PDB file of C-alpha atoms in Angstrom:
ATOM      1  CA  UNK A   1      -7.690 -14.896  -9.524  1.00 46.00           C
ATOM      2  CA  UNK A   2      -4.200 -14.399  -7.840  1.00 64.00           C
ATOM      3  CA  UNK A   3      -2.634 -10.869  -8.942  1.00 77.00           C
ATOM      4  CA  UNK A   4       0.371 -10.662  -7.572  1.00 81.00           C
ATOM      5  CA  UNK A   5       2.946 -14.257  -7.455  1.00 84.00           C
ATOM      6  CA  UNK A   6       6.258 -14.672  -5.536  1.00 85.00           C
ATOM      7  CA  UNK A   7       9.029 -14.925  -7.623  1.00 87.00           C
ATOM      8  CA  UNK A   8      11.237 -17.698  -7.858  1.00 84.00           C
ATOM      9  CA  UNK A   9      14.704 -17.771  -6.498  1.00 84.00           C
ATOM     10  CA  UNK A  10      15.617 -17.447 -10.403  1.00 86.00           C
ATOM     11  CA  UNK A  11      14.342 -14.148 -10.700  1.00 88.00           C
ATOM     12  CA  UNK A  12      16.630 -12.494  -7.711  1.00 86.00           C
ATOM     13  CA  UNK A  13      18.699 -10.827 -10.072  1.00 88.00           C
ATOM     14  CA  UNK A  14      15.354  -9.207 -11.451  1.00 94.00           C
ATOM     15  CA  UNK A  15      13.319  -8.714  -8.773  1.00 95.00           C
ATOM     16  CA  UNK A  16      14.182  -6.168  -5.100  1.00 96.00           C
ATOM     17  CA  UNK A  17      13.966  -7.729  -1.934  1.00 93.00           C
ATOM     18  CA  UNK A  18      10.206  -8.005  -0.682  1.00 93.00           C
ATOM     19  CA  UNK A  19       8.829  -7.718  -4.543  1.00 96.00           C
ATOM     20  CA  UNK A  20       5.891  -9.664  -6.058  1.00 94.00           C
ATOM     21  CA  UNK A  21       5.003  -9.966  -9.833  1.00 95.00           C
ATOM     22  CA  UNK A  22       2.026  -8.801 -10.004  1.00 93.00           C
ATOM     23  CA  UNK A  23       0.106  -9.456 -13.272  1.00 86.00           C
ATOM     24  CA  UNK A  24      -2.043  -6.735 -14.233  1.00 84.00           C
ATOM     25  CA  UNK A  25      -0.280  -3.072 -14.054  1.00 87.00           C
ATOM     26  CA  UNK A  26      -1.829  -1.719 -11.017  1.00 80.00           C
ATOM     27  CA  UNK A  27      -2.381   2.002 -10.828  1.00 83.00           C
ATOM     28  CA  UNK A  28      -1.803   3.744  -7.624  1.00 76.00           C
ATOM     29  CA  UNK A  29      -2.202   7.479  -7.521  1.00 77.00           C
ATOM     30  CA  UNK A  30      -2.595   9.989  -4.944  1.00 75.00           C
ATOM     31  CA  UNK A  31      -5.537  12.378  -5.091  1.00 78.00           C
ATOM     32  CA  UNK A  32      -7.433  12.773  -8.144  1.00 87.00           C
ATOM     33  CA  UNK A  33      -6.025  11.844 -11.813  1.00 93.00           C
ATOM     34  CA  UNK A  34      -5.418  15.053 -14.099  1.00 94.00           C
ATOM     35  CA  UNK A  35      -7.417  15.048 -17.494  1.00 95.00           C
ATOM     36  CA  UNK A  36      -4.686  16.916 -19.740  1.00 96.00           C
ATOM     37  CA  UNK A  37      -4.896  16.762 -23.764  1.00 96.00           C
ATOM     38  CA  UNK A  38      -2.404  16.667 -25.503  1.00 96.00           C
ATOM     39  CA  UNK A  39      -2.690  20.087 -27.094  1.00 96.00           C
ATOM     40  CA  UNK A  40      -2.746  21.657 -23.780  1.00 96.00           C
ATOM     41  CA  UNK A  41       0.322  19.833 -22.401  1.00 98.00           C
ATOM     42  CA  UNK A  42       3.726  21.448 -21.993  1.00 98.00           C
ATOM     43  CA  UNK A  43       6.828  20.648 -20.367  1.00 98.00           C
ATOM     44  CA  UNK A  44       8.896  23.780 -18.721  1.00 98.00           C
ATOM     45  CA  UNK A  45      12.139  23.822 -17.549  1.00 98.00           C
ATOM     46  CA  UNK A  46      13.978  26.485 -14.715  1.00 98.00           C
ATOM     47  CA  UNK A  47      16.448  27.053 -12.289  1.00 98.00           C
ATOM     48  CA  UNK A  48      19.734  26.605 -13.635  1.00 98.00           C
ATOM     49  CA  UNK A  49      19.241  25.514 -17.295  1.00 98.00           C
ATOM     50  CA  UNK A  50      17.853  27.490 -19.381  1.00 98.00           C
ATOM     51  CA  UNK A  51      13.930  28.391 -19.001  1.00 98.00           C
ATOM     52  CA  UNK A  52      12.128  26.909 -21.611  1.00 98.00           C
ATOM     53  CA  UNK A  53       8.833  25.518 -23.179  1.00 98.00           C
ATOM     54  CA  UNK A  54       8.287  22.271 -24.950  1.00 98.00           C
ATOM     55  CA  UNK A  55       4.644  21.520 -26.224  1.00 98.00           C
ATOM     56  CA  UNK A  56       3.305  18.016 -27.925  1.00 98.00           C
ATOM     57  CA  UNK A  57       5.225  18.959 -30.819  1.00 98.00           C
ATOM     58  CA  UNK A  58       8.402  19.469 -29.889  1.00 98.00           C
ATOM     59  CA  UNK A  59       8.784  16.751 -27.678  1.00 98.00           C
ATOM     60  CA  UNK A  60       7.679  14.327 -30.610  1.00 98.00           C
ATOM     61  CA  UNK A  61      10.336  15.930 -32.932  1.00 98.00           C
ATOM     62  CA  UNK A  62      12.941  14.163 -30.211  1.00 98.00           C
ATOM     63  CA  UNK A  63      14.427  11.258 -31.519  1.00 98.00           C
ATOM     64  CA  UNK A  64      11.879   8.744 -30.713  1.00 98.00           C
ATOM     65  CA  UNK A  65      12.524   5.409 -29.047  1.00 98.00           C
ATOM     66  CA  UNK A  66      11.216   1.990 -27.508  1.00 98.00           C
ATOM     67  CA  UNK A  67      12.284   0.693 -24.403  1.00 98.00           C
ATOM     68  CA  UNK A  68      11.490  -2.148 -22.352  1.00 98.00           C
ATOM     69  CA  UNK A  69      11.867  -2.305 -18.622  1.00 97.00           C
ATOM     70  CA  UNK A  70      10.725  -3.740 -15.462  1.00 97.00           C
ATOM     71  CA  UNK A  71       8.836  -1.238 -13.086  1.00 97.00           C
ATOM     72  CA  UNK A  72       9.290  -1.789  -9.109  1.00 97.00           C
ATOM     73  CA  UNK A  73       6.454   0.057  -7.131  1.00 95.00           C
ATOM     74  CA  UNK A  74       6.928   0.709  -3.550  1.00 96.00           C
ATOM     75  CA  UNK A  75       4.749  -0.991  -2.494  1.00 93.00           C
ATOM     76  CA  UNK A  76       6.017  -4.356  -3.154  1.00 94.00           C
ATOM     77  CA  UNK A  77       4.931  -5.136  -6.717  1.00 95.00           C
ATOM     78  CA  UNK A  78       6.861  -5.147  -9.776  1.00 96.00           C
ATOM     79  CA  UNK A  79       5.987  -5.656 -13.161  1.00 96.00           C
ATOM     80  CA  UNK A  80       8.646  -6.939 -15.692  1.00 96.00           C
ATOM     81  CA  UNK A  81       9.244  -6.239 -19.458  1.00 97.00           C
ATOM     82  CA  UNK A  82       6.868  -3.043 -18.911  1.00 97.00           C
ATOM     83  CA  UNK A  83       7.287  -1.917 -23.262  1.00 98.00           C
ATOM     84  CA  UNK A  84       7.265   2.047 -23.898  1.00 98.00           C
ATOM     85  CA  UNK A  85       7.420   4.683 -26.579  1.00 98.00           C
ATOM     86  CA  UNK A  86       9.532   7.965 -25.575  1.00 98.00           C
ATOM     87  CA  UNK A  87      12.477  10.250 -25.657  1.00 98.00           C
ATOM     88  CA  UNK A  88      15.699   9.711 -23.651  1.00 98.00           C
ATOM     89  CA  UNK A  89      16.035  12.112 -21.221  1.00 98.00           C
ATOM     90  CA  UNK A  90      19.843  12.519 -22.823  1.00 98.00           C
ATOM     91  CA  UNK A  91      18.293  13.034 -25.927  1.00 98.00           C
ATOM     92  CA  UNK A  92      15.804  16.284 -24.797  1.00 98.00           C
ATOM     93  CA  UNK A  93      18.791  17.249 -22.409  1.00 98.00           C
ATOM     94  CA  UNK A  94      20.471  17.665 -24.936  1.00 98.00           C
ATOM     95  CA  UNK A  95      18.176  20.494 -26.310  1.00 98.00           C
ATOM     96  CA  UNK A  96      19.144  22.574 -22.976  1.00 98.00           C
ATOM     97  CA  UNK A  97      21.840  25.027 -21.559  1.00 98.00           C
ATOM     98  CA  UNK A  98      22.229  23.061 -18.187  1.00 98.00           C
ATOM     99  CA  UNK A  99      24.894  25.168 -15.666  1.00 98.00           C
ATOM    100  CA  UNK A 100      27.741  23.730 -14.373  1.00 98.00           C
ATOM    101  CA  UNK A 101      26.495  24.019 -11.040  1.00 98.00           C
ATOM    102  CA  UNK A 102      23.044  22.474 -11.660  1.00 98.00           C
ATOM    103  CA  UNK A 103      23.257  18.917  -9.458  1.00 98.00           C
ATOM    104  CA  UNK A 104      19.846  17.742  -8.825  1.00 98.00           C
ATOM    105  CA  UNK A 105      16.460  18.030 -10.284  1.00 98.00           C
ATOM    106  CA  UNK A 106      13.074  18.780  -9.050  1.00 98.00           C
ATOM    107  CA  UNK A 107       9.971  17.034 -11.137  1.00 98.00           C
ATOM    108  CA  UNK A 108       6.951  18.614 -11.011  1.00 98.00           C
ATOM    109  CA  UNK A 109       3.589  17.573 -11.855  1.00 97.00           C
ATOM    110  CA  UNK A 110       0.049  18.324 -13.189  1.00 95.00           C
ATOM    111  CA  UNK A 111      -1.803  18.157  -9.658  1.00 92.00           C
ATOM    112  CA  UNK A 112       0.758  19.659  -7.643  1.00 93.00           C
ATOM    113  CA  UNK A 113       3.253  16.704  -7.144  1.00 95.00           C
ATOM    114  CA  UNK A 114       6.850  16.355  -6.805  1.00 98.00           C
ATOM    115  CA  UNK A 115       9.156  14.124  -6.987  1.00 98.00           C
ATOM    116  CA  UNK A 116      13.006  15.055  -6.844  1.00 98.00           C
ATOM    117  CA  UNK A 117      16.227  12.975  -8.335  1.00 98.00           C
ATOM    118  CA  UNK A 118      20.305  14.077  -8.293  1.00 98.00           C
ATOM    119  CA  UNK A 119      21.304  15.223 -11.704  1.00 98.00           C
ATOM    120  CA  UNK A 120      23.522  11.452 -12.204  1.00 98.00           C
ATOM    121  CA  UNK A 121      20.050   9.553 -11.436  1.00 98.00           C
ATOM    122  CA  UNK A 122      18.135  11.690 -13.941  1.00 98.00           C
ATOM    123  CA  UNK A 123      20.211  12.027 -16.913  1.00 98.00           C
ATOM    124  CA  UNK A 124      20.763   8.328 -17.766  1.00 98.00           C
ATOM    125  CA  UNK A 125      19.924   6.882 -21.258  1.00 98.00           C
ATOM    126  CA  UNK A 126      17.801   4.105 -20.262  1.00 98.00           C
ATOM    127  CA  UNK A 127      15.455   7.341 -18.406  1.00 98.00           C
ATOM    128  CA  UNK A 128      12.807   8.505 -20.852  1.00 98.00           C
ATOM    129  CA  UNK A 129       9.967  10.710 -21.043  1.00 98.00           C
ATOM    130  CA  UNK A 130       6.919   8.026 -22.068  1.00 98.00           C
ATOM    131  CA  UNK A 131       3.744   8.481 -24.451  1.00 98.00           C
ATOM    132  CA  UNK A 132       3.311   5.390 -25.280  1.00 98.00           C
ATOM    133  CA  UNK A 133       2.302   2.176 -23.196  1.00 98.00           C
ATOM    134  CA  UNK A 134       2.225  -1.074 -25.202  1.00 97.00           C
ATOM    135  CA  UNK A 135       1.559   0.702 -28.681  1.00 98.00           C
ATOM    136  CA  UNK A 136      -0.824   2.748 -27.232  1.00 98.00           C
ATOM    137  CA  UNK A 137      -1.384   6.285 -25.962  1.00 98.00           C
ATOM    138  CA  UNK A 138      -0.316   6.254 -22.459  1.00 98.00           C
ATOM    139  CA  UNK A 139      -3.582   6.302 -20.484  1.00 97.00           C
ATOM    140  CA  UNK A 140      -4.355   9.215 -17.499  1.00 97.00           C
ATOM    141  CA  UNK A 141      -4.162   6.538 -14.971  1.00 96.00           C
ATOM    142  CA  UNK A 142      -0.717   5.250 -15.875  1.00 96.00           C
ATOM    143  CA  UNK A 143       0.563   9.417 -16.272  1.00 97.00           C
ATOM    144  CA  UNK A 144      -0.760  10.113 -19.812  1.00 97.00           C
ATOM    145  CA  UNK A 145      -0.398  12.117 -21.732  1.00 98.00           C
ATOM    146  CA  UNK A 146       3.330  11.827 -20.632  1.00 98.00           C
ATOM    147  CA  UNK A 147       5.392  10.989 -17.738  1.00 98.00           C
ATOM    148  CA  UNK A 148       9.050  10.610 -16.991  1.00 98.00           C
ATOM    149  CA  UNK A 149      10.416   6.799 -15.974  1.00 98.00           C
ATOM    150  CA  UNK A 150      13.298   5.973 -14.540  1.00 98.00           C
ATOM    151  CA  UNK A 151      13.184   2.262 -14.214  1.00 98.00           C
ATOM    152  CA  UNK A 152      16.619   1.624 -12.155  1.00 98.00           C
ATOM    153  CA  UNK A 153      14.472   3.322  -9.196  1.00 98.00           C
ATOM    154  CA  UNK A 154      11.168   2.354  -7.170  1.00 98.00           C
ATOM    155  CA  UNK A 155       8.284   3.779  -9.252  1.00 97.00           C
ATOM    156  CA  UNK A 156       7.386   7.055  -7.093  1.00 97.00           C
ATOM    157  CA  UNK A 157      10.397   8.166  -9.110  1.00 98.00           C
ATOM    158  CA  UNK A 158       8.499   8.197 -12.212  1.00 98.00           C
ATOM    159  CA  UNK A 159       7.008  11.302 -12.248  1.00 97.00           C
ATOM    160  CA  UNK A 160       3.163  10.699 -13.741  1.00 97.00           C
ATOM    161  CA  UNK A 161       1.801  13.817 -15.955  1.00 97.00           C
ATOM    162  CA  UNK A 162       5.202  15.705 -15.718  1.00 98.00           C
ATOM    163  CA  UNK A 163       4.857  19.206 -16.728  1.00 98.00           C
ATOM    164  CA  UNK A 164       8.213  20.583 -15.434  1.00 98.00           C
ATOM    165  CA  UNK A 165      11.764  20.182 -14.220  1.00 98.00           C
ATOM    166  CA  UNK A 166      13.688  22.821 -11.929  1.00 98.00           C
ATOM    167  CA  UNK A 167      17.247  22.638 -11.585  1.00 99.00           C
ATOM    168  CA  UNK A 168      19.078  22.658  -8.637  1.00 98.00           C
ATOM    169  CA  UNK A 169      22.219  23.135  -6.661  1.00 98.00           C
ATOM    170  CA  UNK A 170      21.702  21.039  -4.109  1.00 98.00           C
ATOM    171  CA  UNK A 171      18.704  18.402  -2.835  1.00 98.00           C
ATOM    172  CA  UNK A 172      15.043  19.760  -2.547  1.00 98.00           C
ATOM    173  CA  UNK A 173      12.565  16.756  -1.603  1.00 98.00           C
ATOM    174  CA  UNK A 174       9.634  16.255  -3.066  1.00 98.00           C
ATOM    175  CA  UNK A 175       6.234  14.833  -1.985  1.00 96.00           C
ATOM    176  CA  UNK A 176       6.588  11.558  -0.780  1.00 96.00           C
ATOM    177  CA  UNK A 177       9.994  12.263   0.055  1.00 97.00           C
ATOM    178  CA  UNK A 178       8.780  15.022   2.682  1.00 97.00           C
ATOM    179  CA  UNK A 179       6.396  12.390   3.897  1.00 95.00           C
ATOM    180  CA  UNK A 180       8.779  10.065   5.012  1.00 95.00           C
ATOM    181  CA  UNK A 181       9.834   8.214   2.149  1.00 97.00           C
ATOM    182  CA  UNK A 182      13.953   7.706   1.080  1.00 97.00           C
ATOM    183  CA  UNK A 183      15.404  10.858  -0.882  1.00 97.00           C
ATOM    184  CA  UNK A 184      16.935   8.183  -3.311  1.00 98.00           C
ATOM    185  CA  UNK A 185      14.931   4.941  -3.486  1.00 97.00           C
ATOM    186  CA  UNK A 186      17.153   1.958  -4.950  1.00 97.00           C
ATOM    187  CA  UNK A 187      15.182  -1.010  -5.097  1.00 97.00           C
ATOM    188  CA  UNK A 188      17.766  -3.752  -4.352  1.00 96.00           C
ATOM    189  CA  UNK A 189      18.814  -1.678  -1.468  1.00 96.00           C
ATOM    190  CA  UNK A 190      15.605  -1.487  -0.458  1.00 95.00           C
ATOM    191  CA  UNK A 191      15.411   2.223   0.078  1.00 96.00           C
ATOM    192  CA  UNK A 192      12.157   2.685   0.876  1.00 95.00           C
ATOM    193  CA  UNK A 193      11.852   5.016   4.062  1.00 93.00           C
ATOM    194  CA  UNK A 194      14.212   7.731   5.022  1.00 90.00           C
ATOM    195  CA  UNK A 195      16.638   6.744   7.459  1.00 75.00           C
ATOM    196  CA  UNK A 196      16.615   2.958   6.023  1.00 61.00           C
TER     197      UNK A 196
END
C-alpha cells in the first residue's frame, strides 16, 4: 500500500513546496508519549499575563468549536481536511490579563518540550487548543488529552500534551528550534531550518 501520494499541480495552492499527502495520520514524536488523564491535566500560564490554572473543566466551559484544517509536518507530509473539536486560542485569551509588553509565547509540554511562537502567530482564531480528533477523544499519540494547533504553520508548531504557556518580551526558542530548526516555520516558504 502507498502512504504518502504526490499531489497534483491542482493542489499547489494547498499543499508547501516538497509536501506529500500522506493517507493515514502519521504520528511522529520524540522520546516517549506522556500518559496524562484528563483529571490530572492542567494548563498554566506565566510571565507576563497573569499566572493562572485551567483544569479539564474550565477549559471545556470555553466556547467550544469545530474546525477543519490541513496539517503540514516537517517532514514532508501533509494531511488535508484534518476535523477537530477545541477552543480558539482568542476565545481562552480572552480569559487572561496579557501585558502590553508580552510579544511572544513559549509552549511547554508534558515531557519537557517546547515549542515557541510570536504573540501575532499564536493568537489567531483559526489556532485552537484540540480534544477532539474526528469525534473522538484525541488519542496520546496525536497529543491527547489536549494539544494546541496552529495549522497556518509546519506541525512542530503544534504543541502535543500542552500543559503551559509563558509569556514573553522577546523570542526564547524552543526544542527543535535550538536544534537547528527555523524560529518561525511557514510552510509555503519553506522554513524549515534556521538560516533558510
Amino acid at each position: 500500500m502507498k502512504y504518502f501520494e504526490k499531489p497534483g499541480p491542482e493542489m499547489r495552492d494547498r499543499v508547501p513546496p516538497g509536501q506529500h499527502l500522506a493517507k493515514g495520520f502519521p504520528v511522529l514524536t520524540y522520546g516517549d508519549t506522556p500518559q496524562v488523564p484528563r483529571a490530572d491535566w492542567q494548563l498554566k500560564t506565566w510571565g507576563l499575563a497573569e499566572a493562572k490554572s485551567y483544569n479539564w473543566d474550565d477549559m471545556l466551559a470555553l466556547p467550544q468549536q469545530d474546525f477543519t484544517a490541513d496539517f503540514h509536518c516537517v517532514t514532508t507530509w501533509s494531511k488535508l481536511d484534518v476535523k477537530w473539536t477545541g477552543i480558539a486560542v482568542p476565545d481562552f485569551l480572552a480569559t487572561l490579563k496579557v501585558e502590553p509588553t508580552a510579544t511572544h509565547v513559549l509552549l511547554h509540554c508534558f515531557g519537557d518540550y517546547t515549542t515557541n511562537l510570536t504573540l501575532e502567530d499564536f493568537n489567531r482564531p483559526e489556532n485552537f487548543f484540540a480534544h477532539t480528533l474526528y469525534g473522538e477523544p484525541l488519542p496520546a499519540d496525536h497529543g491527547g488529552p489536549m494539544r494546541l494547533v496552529v495549522p497556518h504553520l509546519y506541525a512542530w508548531k503544534s504543541a502535543k500534551w500542552i500543559n503551559g504557556i509563558e509569556f514573553l518580551p522577546q523570542e526564547s526558542l524552543g526544542f527543535w528550534e535550538r536544534n537547528g530548526y527555523h524560529p518561525r516555520g511557514e510552510p509555503f516558504a519553506a522554513e524549515r531550518y534556521a538560516g533558510r
